[in-house]
XYZ file of C-alpha atoms in Angstrom:
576
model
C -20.900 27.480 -22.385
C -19.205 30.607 -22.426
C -18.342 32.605 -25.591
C -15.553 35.402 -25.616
C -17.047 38.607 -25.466
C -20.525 37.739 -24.146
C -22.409 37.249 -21.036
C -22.896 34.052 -19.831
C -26.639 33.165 -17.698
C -24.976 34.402 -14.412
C -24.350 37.790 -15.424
C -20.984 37.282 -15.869
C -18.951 39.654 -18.483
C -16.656 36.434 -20.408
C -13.111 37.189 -21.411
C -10.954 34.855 -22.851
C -9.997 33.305 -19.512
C -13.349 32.071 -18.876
C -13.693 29.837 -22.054
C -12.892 26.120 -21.527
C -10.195 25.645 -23.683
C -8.849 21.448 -24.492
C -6.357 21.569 -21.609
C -8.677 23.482 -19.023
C -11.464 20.747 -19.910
C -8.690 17.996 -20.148
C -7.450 19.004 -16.394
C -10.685 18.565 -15.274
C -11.819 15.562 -16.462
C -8.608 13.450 -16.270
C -7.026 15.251 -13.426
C -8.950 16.526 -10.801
C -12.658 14.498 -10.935
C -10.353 11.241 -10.922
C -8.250 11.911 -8.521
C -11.108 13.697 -6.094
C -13.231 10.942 -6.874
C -10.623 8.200 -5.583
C -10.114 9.387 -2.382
C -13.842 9.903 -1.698
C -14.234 6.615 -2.877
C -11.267 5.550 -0.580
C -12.517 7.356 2.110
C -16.188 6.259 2.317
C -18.592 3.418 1.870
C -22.044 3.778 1.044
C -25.143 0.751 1.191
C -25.571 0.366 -2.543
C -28.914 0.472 -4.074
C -30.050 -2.642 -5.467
C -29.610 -2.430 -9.282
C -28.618 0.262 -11.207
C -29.400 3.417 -9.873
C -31.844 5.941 -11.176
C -32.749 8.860 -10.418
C -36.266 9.619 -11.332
C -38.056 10.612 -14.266
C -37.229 14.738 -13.408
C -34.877 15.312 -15.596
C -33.601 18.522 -14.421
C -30.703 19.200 -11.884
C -30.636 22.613 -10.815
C -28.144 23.673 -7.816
C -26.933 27.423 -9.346
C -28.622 27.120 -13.454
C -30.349 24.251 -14.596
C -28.508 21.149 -16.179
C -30.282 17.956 -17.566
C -29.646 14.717 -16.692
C -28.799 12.397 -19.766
C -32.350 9.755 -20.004
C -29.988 6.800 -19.515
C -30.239 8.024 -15.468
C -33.351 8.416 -15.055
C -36.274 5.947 -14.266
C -37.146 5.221 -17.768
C -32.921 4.292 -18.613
C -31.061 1.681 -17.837
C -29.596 3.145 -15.114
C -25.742 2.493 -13.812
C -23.952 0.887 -11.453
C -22.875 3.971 -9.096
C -23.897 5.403 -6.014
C -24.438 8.918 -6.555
C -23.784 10.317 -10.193
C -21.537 13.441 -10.810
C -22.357 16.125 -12.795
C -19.595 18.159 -14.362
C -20.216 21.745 -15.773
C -17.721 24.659 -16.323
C -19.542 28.017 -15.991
C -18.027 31.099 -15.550
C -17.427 32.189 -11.519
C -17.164 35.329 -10.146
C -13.939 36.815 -8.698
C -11.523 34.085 -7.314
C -14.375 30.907 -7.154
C -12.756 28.200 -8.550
C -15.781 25.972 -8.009
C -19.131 24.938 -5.979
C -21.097 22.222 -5.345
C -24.077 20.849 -4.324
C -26.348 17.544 -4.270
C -29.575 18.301 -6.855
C -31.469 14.911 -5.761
C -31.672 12.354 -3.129
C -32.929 8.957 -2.591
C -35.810 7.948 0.088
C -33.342 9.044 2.952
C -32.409 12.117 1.714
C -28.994 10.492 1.002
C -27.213 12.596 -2.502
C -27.584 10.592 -5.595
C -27.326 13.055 -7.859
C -24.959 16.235 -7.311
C -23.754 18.780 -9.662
C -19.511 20.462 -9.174
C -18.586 23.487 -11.480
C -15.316 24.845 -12.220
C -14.608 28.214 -13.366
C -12.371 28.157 -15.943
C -10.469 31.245 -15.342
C -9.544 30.467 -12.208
C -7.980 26.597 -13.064
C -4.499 26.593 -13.254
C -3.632 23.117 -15.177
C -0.237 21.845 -14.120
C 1.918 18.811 -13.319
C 2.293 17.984 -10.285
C -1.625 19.305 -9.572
C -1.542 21.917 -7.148
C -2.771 20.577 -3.774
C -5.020 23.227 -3.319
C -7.139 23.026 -6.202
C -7.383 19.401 -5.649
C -8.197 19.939 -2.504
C -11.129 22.500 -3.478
C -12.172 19.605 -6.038
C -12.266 16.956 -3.159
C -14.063 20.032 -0.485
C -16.569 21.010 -3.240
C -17.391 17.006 -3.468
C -18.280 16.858 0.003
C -20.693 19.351 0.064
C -22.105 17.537 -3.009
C -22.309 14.417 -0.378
C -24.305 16.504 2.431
C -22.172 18.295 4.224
C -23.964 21.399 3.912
C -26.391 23.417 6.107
C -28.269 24.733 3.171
C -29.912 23.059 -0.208
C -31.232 19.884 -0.878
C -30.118 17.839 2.120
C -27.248 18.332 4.466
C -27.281 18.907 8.547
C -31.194 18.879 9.007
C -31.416 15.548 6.921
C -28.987 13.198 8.353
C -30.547 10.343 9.197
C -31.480 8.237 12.488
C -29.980 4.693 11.721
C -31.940 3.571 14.443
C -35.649 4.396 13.255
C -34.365 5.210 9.459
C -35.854 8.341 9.835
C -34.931 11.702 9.315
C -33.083 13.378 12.619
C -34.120 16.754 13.686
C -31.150 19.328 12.925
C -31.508 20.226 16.791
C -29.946 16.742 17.153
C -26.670 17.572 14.933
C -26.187 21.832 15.343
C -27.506 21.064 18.992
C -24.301 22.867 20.792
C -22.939 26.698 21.095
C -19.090 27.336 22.163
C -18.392 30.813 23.571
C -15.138 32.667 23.319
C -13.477 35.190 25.639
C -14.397 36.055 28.575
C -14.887 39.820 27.588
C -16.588 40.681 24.558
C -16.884 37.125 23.844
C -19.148 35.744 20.824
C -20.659 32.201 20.349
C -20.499 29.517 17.375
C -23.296 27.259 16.678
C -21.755 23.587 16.753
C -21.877 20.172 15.493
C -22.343 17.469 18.917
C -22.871 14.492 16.575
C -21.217 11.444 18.560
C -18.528 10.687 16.616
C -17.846 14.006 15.289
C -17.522 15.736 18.825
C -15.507 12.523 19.948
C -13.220 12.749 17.588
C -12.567 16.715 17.915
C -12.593 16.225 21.775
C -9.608 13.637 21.012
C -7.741 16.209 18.365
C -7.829 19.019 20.602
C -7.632 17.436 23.842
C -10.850 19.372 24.927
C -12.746 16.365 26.886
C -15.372 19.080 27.852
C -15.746 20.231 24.407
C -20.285 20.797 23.772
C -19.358 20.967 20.534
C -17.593 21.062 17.151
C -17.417 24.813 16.308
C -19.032 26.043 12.474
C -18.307 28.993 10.739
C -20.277 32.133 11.777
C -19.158 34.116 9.223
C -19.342 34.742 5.238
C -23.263 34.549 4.941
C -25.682 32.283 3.123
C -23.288 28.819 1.928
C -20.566 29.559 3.697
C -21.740 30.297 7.754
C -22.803 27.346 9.316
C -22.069 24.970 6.110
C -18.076 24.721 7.012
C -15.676 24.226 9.944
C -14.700 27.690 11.706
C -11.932 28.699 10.238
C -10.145 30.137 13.264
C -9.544 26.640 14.947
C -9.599 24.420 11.681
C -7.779 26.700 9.576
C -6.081 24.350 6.748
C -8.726 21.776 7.282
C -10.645 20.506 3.877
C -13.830 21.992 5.016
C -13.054 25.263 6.229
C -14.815 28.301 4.443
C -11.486 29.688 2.713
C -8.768 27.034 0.863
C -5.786 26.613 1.777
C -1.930 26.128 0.097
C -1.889 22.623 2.137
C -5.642 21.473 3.101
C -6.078 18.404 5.004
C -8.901 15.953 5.566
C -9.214 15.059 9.527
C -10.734 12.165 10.977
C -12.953 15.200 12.108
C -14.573 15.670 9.139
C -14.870 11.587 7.856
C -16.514 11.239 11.147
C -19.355 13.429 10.282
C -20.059 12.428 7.012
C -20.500 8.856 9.016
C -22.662 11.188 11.066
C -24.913 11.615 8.611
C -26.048 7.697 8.636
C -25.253 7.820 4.780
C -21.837 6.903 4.784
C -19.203 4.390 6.290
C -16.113 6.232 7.182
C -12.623 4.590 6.555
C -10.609 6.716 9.047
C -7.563 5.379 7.348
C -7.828 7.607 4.870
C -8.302 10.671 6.961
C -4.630 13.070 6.646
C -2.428 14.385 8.832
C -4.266 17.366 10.732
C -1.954 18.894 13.577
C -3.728 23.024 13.837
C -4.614 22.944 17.595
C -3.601 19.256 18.260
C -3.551 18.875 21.874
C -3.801 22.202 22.671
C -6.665 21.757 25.137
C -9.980 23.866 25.362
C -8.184 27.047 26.109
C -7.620 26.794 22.013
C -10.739 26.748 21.544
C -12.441 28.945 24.135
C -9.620 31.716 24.253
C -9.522 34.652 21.819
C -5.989 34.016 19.689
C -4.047 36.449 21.485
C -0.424 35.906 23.087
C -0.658 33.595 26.189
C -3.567 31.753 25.455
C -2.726 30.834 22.170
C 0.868 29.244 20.871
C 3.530 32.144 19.425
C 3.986 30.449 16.440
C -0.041 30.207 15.174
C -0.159 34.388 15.333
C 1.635 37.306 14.668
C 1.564 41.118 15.167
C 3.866 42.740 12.727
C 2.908 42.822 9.092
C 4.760 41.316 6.604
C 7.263 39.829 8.986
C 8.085 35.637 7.582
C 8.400 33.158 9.556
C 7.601 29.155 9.153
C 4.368 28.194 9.932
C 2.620 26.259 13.100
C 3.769 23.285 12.072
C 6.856 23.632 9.902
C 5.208 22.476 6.866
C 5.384 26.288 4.985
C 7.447 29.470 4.034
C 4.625 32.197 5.612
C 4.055 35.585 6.627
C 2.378 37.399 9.047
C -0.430 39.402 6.968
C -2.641 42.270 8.264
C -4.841 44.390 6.768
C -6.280 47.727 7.603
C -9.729 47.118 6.527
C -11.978 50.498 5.231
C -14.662 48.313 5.764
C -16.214 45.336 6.498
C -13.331 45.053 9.173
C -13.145 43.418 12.539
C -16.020 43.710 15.351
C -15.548 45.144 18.363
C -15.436 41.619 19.883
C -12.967 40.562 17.129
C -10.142 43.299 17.293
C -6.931 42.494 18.532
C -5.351 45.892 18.061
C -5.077 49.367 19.307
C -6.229 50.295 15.077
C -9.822 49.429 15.656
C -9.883 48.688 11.850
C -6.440 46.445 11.838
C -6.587 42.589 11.962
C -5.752 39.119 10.437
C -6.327 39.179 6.730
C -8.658 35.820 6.776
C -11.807 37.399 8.094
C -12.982 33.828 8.917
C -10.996 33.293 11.100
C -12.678 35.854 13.073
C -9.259 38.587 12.100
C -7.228 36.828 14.054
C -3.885 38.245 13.720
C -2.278 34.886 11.953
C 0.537 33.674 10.183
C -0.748 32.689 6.634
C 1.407 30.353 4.231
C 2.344 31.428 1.429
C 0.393 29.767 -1.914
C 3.678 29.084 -3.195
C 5.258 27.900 0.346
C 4.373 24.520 0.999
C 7.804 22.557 1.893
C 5.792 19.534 0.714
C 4.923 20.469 -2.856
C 7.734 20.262 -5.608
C 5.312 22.716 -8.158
C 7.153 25.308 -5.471
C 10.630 24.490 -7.106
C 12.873 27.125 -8.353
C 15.236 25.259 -10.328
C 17.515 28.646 -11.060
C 17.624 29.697 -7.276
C 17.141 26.869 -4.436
C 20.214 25.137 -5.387
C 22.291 28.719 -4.278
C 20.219 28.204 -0.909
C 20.633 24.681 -0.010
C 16.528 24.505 -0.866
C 15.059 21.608 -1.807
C 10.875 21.245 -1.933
C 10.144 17.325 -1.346
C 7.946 15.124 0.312
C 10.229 15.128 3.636
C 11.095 18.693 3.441
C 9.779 20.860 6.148
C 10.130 24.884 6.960
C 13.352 25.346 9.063
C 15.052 28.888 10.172
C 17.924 29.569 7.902
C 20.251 32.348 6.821
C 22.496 29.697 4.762
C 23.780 31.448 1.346
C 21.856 34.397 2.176
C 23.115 37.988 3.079
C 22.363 39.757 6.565
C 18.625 41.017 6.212
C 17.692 38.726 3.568
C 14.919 36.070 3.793
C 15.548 33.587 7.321
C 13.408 30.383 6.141
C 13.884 27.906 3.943
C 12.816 24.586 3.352
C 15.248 22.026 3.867
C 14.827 17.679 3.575
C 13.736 16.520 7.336
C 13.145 12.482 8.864
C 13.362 11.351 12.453
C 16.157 9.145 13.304
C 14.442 8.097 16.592
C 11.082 9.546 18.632
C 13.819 12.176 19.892
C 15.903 13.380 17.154
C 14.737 14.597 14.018
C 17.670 14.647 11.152
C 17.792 17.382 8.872
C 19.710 17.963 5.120
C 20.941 21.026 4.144
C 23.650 20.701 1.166
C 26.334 18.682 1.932
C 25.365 17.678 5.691
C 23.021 15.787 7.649
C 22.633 17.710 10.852
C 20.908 15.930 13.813
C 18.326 17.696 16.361
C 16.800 17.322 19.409
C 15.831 20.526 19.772
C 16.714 23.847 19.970
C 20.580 23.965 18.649
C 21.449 26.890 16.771
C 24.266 28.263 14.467
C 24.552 25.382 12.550
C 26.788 25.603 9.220
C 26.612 23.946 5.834
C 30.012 23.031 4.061
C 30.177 25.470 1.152
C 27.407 27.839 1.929
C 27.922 31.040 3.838
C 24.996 31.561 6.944
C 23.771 29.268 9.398
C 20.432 27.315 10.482
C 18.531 26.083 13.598
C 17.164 23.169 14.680
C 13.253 23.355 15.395
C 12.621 23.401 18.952
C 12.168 20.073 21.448
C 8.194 20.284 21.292
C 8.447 20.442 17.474
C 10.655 17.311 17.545
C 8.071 15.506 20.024
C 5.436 16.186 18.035
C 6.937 15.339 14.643
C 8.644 12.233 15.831
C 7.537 11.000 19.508
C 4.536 8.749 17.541
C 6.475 7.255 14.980
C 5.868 3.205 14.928
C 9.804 2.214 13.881
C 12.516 3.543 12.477
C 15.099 1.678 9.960
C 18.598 1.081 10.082
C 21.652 2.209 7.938
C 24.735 -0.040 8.606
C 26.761 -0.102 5.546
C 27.256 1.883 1.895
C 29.401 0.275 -0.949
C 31.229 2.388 -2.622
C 32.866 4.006 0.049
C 33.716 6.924 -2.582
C 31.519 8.704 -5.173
C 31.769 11.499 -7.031
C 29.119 14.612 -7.384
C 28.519 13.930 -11.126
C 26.034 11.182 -10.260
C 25.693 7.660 -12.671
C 26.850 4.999 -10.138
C 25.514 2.140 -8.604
C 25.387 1.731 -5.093
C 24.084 -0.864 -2.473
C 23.188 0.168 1.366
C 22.421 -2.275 3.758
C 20.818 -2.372 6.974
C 16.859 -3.117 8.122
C 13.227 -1.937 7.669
C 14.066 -1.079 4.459
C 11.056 0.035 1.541
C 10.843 1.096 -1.928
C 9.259 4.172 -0.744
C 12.798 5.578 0.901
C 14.369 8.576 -0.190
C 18.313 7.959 -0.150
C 21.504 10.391 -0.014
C 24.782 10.131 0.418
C 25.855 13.881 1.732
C 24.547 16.423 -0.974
C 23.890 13.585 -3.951
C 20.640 11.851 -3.665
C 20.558 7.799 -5.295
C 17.314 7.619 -7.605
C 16.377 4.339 -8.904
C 15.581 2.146 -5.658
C 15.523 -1.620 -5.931
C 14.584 -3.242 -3.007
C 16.336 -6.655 -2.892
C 14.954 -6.977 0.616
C 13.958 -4.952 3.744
C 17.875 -5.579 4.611
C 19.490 -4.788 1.230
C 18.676 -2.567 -1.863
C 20.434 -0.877 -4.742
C 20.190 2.706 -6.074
C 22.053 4.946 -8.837
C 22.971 8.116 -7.826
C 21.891 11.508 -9.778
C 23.777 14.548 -10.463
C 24.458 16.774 -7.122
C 22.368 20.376 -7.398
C 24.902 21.826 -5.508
C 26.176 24.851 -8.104
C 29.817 24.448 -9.016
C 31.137 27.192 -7.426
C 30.069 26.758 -4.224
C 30.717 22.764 -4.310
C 34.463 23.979 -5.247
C 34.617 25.152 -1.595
C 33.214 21.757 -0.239
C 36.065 19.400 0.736
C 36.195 16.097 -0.424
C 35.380 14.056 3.422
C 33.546 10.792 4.104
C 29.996 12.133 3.968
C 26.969 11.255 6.241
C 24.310 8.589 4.125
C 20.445 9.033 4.860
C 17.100 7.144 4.291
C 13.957 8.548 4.928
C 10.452 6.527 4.264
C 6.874 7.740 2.895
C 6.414 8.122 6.889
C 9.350 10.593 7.825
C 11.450 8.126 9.592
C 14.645 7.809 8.814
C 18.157 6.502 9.804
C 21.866 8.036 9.267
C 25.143 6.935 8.864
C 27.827 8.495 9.512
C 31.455 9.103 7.813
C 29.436 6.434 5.121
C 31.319 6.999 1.925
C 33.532 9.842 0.853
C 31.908 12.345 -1.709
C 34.409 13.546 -4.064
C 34.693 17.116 -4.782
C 36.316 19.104 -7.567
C 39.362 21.266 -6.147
C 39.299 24.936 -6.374
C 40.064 26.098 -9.624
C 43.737 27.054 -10.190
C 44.230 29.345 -13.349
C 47.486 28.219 -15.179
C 49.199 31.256 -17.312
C 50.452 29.839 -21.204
C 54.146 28.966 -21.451
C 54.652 31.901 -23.799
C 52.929 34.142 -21.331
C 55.777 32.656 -18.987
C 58.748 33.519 -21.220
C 57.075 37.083 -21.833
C 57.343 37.638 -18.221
C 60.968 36.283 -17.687
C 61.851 38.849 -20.585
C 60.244 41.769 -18.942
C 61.581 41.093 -15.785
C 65.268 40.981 -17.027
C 64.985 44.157 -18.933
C 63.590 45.716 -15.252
C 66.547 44.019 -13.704
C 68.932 45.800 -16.749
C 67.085 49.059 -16.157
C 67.598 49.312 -12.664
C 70.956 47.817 -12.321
């Protein structure tokens, strides 16, 4: 434990943001370990040992310092009814670490039954909604913990051969290199585990693929113990976190790998960096031409949304005194300029911004977004924009976003529901000053072209409400789920009951739309939306008229009036 003022066994001077105070050890324990735990255990299956498990009679589990494991665990206990026990600890880490993991023992084929996770408690930020990244640190460190790992206990050169139950040699899972460039080029050692490389062969659309690439970078437990980060960038196991990290089928595929685990590829999340963009993604340095414009940059500072819409980022390049790009890694005339994540081998890229994600509502800024049309929701998505903003000023924003069919996507900004197939531009918000632009065609495609069905809007009752919110209102149409998100113009209905997939009721909330700029919004039959859980989504227009307040006309006081007459006539007597 650490103690204010002191050292702790790492060699770590303490302050007061290293002590694990009630709600640092609270978020921990009834935040993050639950909810990293459930998806794990969502994610994966395991052959359960036969009894309770225990671990041994060694007592000690040592992956950075020592910790002991409680005698119920160990061959002289009773035991428990898990498959691999978790060890919690909170130790001071150095610089930015928010945690690491490992597995400390293993059973007869070298599968993890015992691993030990760490936070450092100055770097846990407790909060409500939990910040995606730090859970998804909590769910990345966990995996390691489970074996994927080329270092410690067990890991790459352990996984086992299902067919023989023994152990495979690690030639048989890093058994691939992938070179890129042509000039200058450098090489990655690789995963080629079947259904690892078949199902990054399927992601990227690289049927010629040796190999999945690992990180060459970042030294001992980090190079060859994560994805590369230049063509997995936000996925989980990448060697630097991300605002938005994502689990890929990728990565449940090699944990399967491993002959441990059962993979439920269900659970896997959506993963679209370098989605069918072929082996030229891979093989190509990330330079304009071979790579897509929106994935990299080459003007500092300069924002833009990110390669998939789903972020507010920037393009952010340092001028390194050291430690700075190889000769076979620089992409600028500045020998010692390049991409700030040196992981991804300095590519030049555009990075999100930690507080960017369209996705997460922690990002809202109650006191601002409303004078943008902003709103940060589980539909919203990054979208060009200069609406309420002056010439100069910021040009993204995150606005709501569904697809109304595998062509059109439908997008919210104050007031309207604008429709897109790609591409239009100069599109206006009642109210708001500025304009916005659709996304282009290939975005559309790719948010909406795989979408299963799409439900129906066909009628709203009322046909009028007002912007103050409190009423109750039924929409009718088909594929309807409790799930749906619901507005009617600018004034979203909270509350859903679903009578049936053809009928449900909602109430409506108070409109965020700031008074004086709904003052300038005229009171017109409005456009009604749904949007599910799985972004599709159905309109309808001219649905029900949303009532406005009229401008505000200043009336003077009658004896203001008679004042006025008075002066006037004396002007009149003056004059005459």
């Amino acid at each position: 434990m650490c103690q204010t003022g002191g050292q702790d066994n790492c060699n770590i001077a303490c302050t007061a943001d290293n002590v694990l105070t009630d709600s640092k050890k609270a978020h921990i324990r009834d935040t993050l370990i639950p909810a990293a735990t459930a998806y794990l255990t969502s994610a994966l299956d395991v052959i359960s040992v036969s009894g309770n498990l225990r671990v041994g009679s060694d007592n000690e589990c040592t992956i950075r310092d020592p910790l002991t494991i409680p005698p119920q665990y160990l061959d002289s206990g009773a035991g428990v009814a898990a498959d691999i026990i978790l060890m919690v600890s909170a130790r001071p880490t150095a610089g930015t670490l928010l945690a690491f993991a490992g597995a400390c023992k293993v059973d007869q084929y070298n599968r993890p039954i015992v691993a030990n996770i760490n936070f450092g408690p100055s770097n846990l930020k407790p909060q409500t909604p939990v910040d995606p990244s730090e859970l998804g640190t909590a769910i990345h460190e966990l995996v390691h913990g489970l074996g994927f790992t080329a270092t410690g206990k067990t890991g790459f050169a352990k996984f086992l051969d299902l067919a023989t139950n023994t152990t495979r040699p690690e030639a048989q899972v890093i058994g691939a290199t992938v070179t890129v460039g042509s000039t200058n080029s450098y090489s990655y050692d690789a995963i080629n585990t079947t259904a690892a490389l078949a199902e990054a062969r399927a992601h990227f659309g690289c049927n010629s693929l040796a190999g999945v690439p690992l990180e060459q970078q970042g030294g001992l437990g980090t190079a060859r113990s994560h994805w590369e980060k230049r063509v997995f960038w936000n996925e989980l196991m990448t060697g630097t976190s991300s605002a938005d990290p994502r689990v890929s089928r990728i990565t449940l595929a090699l944990l399967q790998d491993s002959g441990w685990y059962t993979a439920n590829f269900d659970a896997a999340q959506k993963f679209s960096f370098g989605k069918g963009k072929g082996c030229s993604f891979i093989d190509n340095k990330c330079v304009a031409g071979s790579w897509p414009a929106n994935y990299i940059c080459s003007t500092d500072k300069v924002r833009s949304c990110n390669f998939d819409r789903s972020a507010r980022s920037q393009c952010q390049l340092v001028e390194y005194s050291s430690g700075g790009p190889a000769a076979d890694m620089q992409y600028f005339s500045n020998p010692n300029l390049g991409g700030a994540d040196s992981l991804a081998d300095f590519c030049p890229m555009v990075i999100e911004f930690s507080n960017g994600v369209c996705s997460n509502t922690a990002n809202i800024d109650a006191n601002n977004d409303p004078f943008f049309a902003q709103v940060f929701s589980r539909d919203s998505v990054c979208i060009d924009s200069s609406i309420g903003l002056a010439a100069g000023e910021e040009n993204i924003r995150c606005y709501r976003s569904g697809c109304s069919s595998a062509t059109q996507a439908v997008v919210q900004v104050g007031a309207n529901w604008g429709s897109c197939a790609g591409g239009e531009s100069g599109l206006t918000a009642a109210g708001f000053s500025g304009s916005w632009d659709c996304p282009s065609a290939e975005w559309v495609t790719a948010q909406c072209g795989a979408t299963a069905s799409f439900p129906t809007l066909t009628a709203v009752a009322p046909t009028s409400i007002q912007l103050t919110g409190g009423e109750s209102v039924t929409l009718t149409g088909s594929g309807f789920t409790a799930d749906m998100y619901v507005a009617i113009g600018p004034v979203s209905c909270n509350s859903i009951v679903l009578l049936s997939t053809t009928e449900a009721t909602c109430t409506t909330a108070p409109s965020t739309i700031p008074s004086s700029i709904a003052a300038n919004i005229a009171t017109v039959p409005r456009t009604a939306a749904i949007i599910r859980a799985d972004a599709s989504a159905a309109t309808l227009a001219n649905a029900a008229t949303v009532v406005t307040p009229s401008p505000a006309v200043s009336l003077l006081p009658a004896s203001t009036l008679v004042m006025a007459a008075s002066l006037l006539a004396a002007l009149a007597m003056l004059f005459a």
